[in-house]
Tab-separated table of C-alpha atoms in Angstrom:
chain	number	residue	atom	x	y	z
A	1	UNK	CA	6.372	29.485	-4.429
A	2	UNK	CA	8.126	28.158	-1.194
A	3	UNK	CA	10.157	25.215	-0.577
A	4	UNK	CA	9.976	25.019	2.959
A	5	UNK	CA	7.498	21.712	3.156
A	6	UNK	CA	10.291	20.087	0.747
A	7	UNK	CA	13.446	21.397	2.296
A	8	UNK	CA	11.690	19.974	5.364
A	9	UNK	CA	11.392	16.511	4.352
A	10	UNK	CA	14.902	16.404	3.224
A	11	UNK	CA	16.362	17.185	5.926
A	12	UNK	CA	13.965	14.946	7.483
A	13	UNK	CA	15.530	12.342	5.813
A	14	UNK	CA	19.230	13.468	6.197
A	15	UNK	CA	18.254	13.078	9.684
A	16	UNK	CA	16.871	9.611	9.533
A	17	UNK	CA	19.806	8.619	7.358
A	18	UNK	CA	22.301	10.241	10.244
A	19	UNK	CA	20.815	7.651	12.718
A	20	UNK	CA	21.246	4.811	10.238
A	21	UNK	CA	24.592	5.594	9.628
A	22	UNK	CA	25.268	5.493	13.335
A	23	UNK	CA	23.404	2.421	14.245
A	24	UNK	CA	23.801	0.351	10.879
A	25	UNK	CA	19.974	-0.191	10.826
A	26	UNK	CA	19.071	-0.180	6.828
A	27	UNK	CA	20.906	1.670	4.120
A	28	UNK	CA	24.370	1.169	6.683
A	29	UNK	CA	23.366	-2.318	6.975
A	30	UNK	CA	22.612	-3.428	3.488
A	31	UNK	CA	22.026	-0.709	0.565
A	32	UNK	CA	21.243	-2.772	-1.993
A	33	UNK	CA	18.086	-4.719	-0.183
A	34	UNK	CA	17.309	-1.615	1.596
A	35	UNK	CA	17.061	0.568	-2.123
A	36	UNK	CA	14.676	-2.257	-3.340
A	37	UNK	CA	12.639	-2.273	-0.146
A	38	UNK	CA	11.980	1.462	-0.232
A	39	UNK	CA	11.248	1.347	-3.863
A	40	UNK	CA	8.907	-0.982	-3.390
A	41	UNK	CA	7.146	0.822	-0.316
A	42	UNK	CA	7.294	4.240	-2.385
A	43	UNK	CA	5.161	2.094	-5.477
A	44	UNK	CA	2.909	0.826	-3.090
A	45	UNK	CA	2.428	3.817	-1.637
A	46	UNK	CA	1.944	5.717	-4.978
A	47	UNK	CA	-0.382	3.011	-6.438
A	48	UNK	CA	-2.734	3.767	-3.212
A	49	UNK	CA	-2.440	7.659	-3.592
A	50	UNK	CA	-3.235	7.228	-7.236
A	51	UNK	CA	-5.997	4.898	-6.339
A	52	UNK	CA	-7.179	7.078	-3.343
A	53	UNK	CA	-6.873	10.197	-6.339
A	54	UNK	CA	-8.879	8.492	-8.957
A	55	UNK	CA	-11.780	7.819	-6.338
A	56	UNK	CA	-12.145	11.136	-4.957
A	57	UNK	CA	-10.777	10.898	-1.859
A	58	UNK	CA	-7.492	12.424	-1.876
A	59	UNK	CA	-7.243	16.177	-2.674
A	60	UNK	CA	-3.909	18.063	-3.069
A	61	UNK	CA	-4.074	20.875	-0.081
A	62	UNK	CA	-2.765	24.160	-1.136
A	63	UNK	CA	-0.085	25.280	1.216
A	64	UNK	CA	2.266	28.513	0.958
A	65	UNK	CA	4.909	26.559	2.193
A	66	UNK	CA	4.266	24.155	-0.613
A	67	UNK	CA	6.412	24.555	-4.755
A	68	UNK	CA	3.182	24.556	-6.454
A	69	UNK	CA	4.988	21.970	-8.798
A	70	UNK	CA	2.302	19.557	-9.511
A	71	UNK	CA	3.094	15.897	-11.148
A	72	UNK	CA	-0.180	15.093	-12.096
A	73	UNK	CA	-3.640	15.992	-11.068
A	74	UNK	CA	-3.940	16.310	-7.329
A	75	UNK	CA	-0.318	14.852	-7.051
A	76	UNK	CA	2.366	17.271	-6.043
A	77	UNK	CA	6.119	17.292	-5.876
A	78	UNK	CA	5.986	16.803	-2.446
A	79	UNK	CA	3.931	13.858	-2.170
A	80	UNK	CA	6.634	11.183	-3.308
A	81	UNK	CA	9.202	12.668	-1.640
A	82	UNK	CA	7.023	12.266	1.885
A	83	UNK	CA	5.978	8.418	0.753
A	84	UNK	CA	10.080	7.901	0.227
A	85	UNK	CA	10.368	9.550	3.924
A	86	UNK	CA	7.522	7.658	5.199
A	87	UNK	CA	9.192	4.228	3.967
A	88	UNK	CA	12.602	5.091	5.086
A	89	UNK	CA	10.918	6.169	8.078
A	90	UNK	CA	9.217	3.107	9.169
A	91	UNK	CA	12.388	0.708	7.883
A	92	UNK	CA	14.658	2.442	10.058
A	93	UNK	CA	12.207	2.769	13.003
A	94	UNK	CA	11.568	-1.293	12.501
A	95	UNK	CA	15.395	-2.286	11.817
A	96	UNK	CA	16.125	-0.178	15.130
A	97	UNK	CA	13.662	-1.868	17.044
A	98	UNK	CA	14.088	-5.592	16.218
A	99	UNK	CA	18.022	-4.319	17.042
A	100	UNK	CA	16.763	-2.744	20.277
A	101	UNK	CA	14.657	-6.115	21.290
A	102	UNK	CA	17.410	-8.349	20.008
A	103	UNK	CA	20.290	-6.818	22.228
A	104	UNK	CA	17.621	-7.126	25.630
A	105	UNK	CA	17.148	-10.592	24.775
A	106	UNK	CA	20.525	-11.605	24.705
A	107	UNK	CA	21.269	-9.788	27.741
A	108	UNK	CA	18.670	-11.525	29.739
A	109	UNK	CA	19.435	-14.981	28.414
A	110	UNK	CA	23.309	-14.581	29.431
């Protein structure tokens, strides 16, 4: 049993979390909005793996550097932990760039 996959995608997010801190993109900017938003991105996400499970089409993939933990059929630790990533992911890499296009937009107005 390995961790490394999970350990991974924590620090993954530390990371992510780092840059919001420094830029005030999403949990920096407003925690309580940004907690619901990735909650609700994390459901979605898990109602569409659970969908995609009960069809067929997604299969857990058996990985050494995977815990082996499994939270239901073909659903393992991991997975939710990577849909959290993947919503904090896109949130920050959307607040950033609406920030990024803001800011050159007021510079070539002035």
């Amino acid at each position: 049993m390995s961790y490394l996959y999970l350990v991974g995608l924590l620090l993954s997010a530390a990371c992510m979390l780092l840059i919001d801190r420094r830029f005030r993109l999403f949990f920096f900017r407003d925690p309580r909005v940004a907690a619901v938003v990735t909650v609700v991105g994390l459901v979605f996400f898990l109602l569409w793996d659970f969908a995609g499970i009960g069809l067929g089409i997604f299969l857990v993939g058996h990985s050494a550097y995977m815990t082996g933990i499994m939270l239901a059929p073909e659903m393992p630790l991991e997975e939710p932990v990577f849909l959290a990533f993947l919503s904090l992911c896109t949130m920050i890499l959307y607040t950033g760039a609406v920030k990024l296009l803001d800011s050159r937009a007021g510079q070539g107005s002035a």
